[in-house]
PDB file of C-alpha atoms and ligand atoms in Angstrom:
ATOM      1  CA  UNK A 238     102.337 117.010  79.182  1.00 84.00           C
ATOM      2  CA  UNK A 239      99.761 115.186  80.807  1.00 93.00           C
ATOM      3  CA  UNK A 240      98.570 116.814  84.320  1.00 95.00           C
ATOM      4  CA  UNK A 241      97.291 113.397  85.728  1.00 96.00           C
ATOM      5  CA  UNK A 242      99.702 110.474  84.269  1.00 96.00           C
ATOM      6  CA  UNK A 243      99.954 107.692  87.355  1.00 98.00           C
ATOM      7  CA  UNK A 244      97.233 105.752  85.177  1.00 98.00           C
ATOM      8  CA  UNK A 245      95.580 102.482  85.519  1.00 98.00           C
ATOM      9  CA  UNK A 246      94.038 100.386  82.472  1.00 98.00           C
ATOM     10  CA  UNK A 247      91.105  98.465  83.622  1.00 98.00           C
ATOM     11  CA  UNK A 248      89.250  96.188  80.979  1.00 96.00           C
ATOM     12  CA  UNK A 249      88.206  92.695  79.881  1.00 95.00           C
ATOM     13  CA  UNK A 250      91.118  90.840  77.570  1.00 93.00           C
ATOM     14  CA  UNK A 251      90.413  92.286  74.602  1.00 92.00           C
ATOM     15  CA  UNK A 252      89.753  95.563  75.721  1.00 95.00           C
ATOM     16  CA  UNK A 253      92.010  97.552  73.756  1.00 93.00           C
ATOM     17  CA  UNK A 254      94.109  98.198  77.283  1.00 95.00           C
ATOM     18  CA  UNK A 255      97.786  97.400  75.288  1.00 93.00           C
ATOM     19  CA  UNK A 256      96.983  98.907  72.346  1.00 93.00           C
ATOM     20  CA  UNK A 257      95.708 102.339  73.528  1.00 96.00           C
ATOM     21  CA  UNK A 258      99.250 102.152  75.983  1.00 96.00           C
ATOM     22  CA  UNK A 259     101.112 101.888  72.903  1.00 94.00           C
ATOM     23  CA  UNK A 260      99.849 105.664  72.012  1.00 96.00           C
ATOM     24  CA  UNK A 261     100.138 106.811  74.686  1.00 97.00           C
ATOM     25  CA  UNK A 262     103.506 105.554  75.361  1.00 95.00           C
ATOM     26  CA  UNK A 263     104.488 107.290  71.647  1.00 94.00           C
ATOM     27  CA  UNK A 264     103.135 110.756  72.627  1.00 95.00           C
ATOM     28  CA  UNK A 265     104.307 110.816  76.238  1.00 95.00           C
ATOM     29  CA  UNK A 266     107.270 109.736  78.619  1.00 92.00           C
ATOM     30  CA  UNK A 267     105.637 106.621  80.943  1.00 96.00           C
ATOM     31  CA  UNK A 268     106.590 103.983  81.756  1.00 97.00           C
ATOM     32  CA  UNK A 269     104.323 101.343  80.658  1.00 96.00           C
ATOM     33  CA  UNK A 270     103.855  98.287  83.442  1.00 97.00           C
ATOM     34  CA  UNK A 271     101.846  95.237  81.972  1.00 96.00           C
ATOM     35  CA  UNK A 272     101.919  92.472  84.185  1.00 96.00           C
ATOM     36  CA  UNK A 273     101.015  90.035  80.925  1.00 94.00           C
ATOM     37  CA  UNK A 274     104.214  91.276  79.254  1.00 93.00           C
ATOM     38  CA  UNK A 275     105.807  90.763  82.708  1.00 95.00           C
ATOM     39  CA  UNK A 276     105.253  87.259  82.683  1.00 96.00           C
ATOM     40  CA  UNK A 277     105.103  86.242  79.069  1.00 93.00           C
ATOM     41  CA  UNK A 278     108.774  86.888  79.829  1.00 93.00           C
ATOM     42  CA  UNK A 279     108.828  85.261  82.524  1.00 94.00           C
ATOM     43  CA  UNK A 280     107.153  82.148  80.648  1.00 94.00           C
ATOM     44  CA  UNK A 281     109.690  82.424  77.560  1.00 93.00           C
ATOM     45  CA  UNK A 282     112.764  82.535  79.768  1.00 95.00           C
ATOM     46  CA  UNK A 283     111.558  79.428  81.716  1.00 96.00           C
ATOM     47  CA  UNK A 284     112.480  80.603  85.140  1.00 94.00           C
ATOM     48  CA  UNK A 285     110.600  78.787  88.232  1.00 93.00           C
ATOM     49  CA  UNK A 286     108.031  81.918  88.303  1.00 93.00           C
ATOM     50  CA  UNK A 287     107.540  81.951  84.682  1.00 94.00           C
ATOM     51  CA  UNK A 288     106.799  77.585  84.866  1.00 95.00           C
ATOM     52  CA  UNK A 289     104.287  78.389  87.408  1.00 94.00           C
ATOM     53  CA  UNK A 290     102.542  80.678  85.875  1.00 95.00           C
ATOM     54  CA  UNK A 291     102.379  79.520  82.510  1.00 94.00           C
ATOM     55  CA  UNK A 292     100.238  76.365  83.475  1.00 94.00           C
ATOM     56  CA  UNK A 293      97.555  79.202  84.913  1.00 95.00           C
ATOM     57  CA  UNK A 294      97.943  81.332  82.399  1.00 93.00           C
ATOM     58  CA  UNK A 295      97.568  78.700  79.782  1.00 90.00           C
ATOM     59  CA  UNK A 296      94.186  78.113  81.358  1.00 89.00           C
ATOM     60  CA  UNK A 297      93.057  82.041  81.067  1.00 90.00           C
ATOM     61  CA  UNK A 298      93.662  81.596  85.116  1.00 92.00           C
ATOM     62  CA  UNK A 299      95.015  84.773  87.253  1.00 94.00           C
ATOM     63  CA  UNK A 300      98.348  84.326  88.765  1.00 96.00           C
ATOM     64  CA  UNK A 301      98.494  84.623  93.052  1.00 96.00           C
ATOM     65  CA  UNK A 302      98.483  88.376  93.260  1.00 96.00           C
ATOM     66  CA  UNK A 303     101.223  88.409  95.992  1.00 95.00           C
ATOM     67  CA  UNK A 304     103.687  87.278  93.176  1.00 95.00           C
ATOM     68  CA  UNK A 305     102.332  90.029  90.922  1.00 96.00           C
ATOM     69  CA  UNK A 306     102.047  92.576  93.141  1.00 96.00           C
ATOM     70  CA  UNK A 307     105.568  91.619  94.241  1.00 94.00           C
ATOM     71  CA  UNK A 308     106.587  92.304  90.308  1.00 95.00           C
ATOM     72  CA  UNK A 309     104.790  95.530  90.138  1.00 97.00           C
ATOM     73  CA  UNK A 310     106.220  96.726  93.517  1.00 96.00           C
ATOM     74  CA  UNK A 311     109.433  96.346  91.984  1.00 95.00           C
ATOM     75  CA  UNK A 312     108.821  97.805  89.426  1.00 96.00           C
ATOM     76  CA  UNK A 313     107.019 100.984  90.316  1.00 97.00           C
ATOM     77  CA  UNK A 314     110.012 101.953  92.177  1.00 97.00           C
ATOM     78  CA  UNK A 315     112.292 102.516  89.684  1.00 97.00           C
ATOM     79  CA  UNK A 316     113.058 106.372  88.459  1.00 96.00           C
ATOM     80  CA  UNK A 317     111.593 106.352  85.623  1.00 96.00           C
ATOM     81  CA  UNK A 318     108.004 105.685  87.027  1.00 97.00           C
ATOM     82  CA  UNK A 319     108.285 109.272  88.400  1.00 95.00           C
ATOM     83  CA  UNK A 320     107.100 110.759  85.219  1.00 93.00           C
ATOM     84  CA  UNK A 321     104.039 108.712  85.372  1.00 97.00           C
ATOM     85  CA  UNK A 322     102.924 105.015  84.881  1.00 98.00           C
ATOM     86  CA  UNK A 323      99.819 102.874  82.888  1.00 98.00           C
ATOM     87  CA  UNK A 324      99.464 100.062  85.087  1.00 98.00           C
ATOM     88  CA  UNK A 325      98.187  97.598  82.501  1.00 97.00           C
ATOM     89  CA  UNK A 326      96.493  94.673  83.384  1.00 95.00           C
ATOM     90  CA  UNK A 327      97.325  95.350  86.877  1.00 97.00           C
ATOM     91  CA  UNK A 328      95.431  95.160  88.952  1.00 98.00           C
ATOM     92  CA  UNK A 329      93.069  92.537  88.921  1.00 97.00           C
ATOM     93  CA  UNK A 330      91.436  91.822  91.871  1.00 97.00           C
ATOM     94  CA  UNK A 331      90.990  94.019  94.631  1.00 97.00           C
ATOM     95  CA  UNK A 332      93.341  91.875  96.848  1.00 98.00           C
ATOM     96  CA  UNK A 333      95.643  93.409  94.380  1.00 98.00           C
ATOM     97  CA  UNK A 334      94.119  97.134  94.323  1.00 98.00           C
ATOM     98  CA  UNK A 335      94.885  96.949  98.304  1.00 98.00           C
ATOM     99  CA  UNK A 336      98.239  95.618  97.845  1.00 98.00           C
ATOM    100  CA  UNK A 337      99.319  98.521  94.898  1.00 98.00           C
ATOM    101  CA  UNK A 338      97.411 101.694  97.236  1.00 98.00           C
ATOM    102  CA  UNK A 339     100.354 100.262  99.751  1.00 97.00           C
ATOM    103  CA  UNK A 340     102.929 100.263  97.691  1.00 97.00           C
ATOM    104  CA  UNK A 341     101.910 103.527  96.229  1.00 97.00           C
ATOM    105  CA  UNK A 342     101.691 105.256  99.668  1.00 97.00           C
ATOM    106  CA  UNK A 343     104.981 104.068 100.722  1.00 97.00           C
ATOM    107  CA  UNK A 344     106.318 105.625  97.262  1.00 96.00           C
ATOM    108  CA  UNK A 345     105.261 109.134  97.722  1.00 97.00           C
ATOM    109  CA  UNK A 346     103.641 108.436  94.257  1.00 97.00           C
ATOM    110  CA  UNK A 347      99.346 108.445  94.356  1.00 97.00           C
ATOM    111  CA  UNK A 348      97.276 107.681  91.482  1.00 98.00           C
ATOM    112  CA  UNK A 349      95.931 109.935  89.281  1.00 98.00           C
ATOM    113  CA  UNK A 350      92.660 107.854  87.556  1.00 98.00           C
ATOM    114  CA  UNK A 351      91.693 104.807  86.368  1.00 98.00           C
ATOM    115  CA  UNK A 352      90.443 104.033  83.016  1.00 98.00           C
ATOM    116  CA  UNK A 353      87.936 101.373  82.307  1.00 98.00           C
ATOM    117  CA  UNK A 354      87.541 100.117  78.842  1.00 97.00           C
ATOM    118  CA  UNK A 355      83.869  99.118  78.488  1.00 97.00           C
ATOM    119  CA  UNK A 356      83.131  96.852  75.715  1.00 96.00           C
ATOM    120  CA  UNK A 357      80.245  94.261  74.965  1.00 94.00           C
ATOM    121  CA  UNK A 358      81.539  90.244  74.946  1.00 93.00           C
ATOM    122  CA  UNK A 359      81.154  89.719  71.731  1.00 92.00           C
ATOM    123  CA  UNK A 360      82.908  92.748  70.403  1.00 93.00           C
ATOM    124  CA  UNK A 361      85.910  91.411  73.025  1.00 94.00           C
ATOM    125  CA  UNK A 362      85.696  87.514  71.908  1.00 93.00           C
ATOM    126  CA  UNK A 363      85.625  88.441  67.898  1.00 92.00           C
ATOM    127  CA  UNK A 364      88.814  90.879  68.540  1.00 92.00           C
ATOM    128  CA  UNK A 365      90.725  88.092  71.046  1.00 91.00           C
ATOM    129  CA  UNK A 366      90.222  85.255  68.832  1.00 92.00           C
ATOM    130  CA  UNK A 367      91.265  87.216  65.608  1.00 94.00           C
ATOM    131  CA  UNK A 368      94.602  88.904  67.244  1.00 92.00           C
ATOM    132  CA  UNK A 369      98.421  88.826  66.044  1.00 95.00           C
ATOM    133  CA  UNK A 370     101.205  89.542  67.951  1.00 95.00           C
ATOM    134  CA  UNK A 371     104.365  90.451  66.757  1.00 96.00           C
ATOM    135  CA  UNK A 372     107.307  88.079  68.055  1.00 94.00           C
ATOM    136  CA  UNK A 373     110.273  90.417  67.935  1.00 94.00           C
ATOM    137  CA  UNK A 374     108.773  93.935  68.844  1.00 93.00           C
ATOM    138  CA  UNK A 375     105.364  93.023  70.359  1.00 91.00           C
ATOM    139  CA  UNK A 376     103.461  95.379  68.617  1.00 93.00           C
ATOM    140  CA  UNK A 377      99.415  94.262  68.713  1.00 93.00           C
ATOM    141  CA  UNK A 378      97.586  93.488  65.331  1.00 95.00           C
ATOM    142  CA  UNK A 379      94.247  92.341  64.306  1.00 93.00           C
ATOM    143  CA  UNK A 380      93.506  90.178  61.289  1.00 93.00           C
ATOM    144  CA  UNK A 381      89.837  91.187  60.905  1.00 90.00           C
ATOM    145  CA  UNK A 382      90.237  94.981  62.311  1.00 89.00           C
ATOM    146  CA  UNK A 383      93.438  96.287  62.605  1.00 92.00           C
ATOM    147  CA  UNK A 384      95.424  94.098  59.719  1.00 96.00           C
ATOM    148  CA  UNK A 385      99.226  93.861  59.093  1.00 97.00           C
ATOM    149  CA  UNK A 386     100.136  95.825  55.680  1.00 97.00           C
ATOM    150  CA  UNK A 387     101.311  92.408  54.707  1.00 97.00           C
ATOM    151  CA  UNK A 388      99.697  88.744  56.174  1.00 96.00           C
ATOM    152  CA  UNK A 389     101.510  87.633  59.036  1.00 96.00           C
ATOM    153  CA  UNK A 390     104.537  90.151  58.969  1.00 97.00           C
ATOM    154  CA  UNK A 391     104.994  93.309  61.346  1.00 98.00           C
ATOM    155  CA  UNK A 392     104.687  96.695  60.055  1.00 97.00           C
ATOM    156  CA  UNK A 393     106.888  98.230  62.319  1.00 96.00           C
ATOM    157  CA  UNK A 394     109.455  95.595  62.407  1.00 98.00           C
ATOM    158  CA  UNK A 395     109.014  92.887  60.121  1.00 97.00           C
ATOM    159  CA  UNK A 396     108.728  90.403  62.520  1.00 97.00           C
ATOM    160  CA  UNK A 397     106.430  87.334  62.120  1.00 97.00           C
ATOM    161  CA  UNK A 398     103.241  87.398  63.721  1.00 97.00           C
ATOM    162  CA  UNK A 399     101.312  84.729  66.394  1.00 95.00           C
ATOM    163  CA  UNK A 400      98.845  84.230  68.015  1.00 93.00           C
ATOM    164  CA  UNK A 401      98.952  83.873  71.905  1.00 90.00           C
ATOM    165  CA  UNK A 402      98.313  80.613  73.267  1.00 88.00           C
ATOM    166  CA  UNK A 403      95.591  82.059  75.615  1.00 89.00           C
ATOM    167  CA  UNK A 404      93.772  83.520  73.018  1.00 90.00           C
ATOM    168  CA  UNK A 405      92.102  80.287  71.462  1.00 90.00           C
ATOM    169  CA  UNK A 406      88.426  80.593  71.746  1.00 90.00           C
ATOM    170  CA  UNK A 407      87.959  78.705  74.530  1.00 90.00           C
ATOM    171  CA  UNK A 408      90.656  80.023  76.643  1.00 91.00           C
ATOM    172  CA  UNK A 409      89.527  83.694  75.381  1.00 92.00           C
ATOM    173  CA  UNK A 410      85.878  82.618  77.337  1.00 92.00           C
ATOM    174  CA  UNK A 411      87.066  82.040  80.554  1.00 92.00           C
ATOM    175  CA  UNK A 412      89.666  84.780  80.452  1.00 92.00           C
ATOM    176  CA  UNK A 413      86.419  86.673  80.005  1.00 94.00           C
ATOM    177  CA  UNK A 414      84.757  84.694  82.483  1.00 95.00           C
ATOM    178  CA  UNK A 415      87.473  85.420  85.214  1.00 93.00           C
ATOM    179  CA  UNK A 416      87.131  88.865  84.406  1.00 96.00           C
ATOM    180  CA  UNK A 417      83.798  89.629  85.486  1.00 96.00           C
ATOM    181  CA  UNK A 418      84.181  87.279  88.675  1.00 96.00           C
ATOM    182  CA  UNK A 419      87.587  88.316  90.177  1.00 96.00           C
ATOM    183  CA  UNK A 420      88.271  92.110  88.310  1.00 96.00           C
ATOM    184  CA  UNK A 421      84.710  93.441  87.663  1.00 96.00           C
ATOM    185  CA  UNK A 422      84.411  94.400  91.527  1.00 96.00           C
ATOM    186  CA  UNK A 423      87.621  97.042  90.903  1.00 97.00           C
ATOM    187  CA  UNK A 424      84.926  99.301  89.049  1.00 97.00           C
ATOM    188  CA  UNK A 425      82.703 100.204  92.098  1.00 97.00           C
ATOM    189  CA  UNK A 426      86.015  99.905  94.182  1.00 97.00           C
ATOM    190  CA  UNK A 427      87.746 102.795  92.076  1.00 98.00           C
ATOM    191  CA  UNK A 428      84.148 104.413  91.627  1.00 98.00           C
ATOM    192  CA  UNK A 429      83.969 105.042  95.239  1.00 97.00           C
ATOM    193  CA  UNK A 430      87.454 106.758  95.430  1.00 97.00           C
ATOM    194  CA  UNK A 431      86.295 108.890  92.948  1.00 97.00           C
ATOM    195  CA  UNK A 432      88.984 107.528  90.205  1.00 98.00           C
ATOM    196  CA  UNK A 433      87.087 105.946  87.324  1.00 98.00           C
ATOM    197  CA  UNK A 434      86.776 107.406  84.050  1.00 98.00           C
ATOM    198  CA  UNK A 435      84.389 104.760  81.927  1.00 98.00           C
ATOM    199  CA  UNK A 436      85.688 104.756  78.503  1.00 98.00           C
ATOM    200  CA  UNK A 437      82.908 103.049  76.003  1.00 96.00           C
ATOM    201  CA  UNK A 438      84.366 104.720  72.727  1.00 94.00           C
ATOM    202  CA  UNK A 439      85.623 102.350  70.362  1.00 90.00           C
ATOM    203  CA  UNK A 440      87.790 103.849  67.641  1.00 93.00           C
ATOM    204  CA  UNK A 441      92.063 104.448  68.974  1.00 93.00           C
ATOM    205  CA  UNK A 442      91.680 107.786  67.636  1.00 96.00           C
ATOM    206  CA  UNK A 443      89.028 108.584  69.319  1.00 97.00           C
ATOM    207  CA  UNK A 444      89.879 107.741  73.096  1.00 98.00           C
ATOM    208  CA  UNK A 445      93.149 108.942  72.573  1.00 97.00           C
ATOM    209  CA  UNK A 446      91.553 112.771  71.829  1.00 97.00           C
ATOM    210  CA  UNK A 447      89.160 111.730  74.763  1.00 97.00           C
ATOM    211  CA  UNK A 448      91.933 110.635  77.138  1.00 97.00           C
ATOM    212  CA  UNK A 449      93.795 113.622  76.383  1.00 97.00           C
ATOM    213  CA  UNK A 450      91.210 115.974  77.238  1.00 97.00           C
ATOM    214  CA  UNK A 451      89.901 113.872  80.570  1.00 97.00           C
ATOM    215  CA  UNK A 452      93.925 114.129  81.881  1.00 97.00           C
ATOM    216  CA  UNK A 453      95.037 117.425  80.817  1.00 96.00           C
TER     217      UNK A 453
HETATM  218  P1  LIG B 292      94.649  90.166  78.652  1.00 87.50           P
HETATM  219  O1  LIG B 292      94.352  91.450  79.334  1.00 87.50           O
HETATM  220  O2  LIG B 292      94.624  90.246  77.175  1.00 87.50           O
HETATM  221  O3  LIG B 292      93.915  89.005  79.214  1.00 87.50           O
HETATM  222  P2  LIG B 292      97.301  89.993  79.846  1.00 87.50           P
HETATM  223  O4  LIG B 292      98.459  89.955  78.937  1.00 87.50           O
HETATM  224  O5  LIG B 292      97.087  91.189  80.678  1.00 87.50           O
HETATM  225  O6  LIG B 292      96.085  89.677  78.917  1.00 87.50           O
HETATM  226  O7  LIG B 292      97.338  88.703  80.812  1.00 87.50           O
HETATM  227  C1  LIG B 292      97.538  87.398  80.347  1.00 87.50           C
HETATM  228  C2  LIG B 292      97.497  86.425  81.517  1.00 87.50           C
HETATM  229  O8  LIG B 292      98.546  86.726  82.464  1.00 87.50           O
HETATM  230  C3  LIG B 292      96.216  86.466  82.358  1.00 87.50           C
HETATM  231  O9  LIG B 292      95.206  85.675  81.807  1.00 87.50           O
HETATM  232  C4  LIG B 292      96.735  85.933  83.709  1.00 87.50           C
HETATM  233  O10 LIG B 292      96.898  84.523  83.690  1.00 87.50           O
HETATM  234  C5  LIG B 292      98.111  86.539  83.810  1.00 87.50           C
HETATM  235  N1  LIG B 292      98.070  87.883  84.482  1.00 87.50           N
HETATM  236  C6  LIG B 292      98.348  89.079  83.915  1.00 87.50           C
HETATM  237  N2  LIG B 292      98.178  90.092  84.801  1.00 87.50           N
HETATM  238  C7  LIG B 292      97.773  89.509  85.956  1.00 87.50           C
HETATM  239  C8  LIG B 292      97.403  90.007  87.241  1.00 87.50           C
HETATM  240  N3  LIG B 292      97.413  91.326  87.521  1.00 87.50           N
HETATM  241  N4  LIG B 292      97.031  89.104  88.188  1.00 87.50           N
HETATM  242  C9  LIG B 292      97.019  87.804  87.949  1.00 87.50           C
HETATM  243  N5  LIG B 292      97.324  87.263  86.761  1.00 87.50           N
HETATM  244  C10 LIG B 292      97.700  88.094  85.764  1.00 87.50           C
HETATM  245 ZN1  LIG B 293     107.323  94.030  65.228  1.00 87.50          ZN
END
């Protein structure tokens, strides 16, 4: 068991934020909130939220954050979220940060830390452009680092691999761009609170044995 496990993700797309979830989510009970996955969902069941924000999305844009902190609200107050959270993606400006440290308070249920995942642009454009998702389970591939067994098919699942729409090369740069404009500012915001843990390892193995140490 983790000792601190209410858990932010911070990071550029790209990042590794969803895949390093996905181990931790195997190894311990959390529930795992990414506000992407959210409104992919959203998007694919063509609801009037998911219409609206695919048009932003579509352009690497942020959603308002009172509709996703509105999601995440929800969400954070089910059960489950008592045996601690990654709040992926989430947030992203620090309209957002103010509107979660509300929520949280009324919940009885404080964060723990905040992890930033530090890595250079290009690193982050070469992994965004080159990344497969699977359609069925959504498990995270990478063609020219982290390949399906077999081209195009899920490991896990056998589901057939895509690519996202947003993560075209042009999109990817102002996802990117939009990062270090609207989200960057959360670093020195969680810095000050005495949160942030600055992750600039690179290898899954690697932060998960650092992450596991760090929380203990
Ligand atoms: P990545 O971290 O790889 O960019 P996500 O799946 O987290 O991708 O997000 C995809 C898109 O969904 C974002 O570009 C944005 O349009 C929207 N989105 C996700 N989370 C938020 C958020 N917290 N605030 C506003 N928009 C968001
Ligand atoms: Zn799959």
């Amino acid at each position: 068991m983790l000792k601190q496990k209410n858990l932010i993700f911070v990071g550029a797309p790209g990042a590794g934020k969803g895949t390093i979830s996905g181990l931790m989510l195997a190894k311990y009970p959390m529930a795992h909130i990414s506000t992407g996955d959210i409104l992919r969902d959203e998007v694919k069941r063509e609801t009037p939220l998911g219409r609206e924000a695919a048009v932003l999305m579509k352009a690497g844009k942020l959603v308002p954050d009172e509709v996703v902190a509105g999601m995440v609200r929800a969400r954070l107050a089910q059960p489950d979220c008592r045996n601690g959270f990654i709040l992926d993606g989430f947030p992203r400006t620090v309209n957002q940060a103010d509107l979660l440290a509300a929520a949280l308070k009324e919940l009885n249920n404080p964060l723990d830390r905040v992890i930033y995942f530090k890595v250079d642009d290009e690193t982050l454009l070469a992994r965004l452009t080159a990344r497969q998702n699977c359609r069925k389970c959504g498990e995270i591939y990478n063609k020219l680092f982290m390949p399906s067994k077999v081209e195009g098919i899920c490991d896990k699942c056998g589901g057939e691999l895509f690519q996202r729409p947003d993560d075209s090369l042009e999109t990817a740069k102002s996802r990117l761009e939009v990062f270090y404009r609207q989200t960057r500012p959360l670093i020195d915001y969680y810095e000050k609170q005495g949160l942030l843990l600055t992750v600039t390892e690179t290898d899954k193995e690697r932060i998960m044995a650092l992450l596991e140490r760090e929380l203990a």
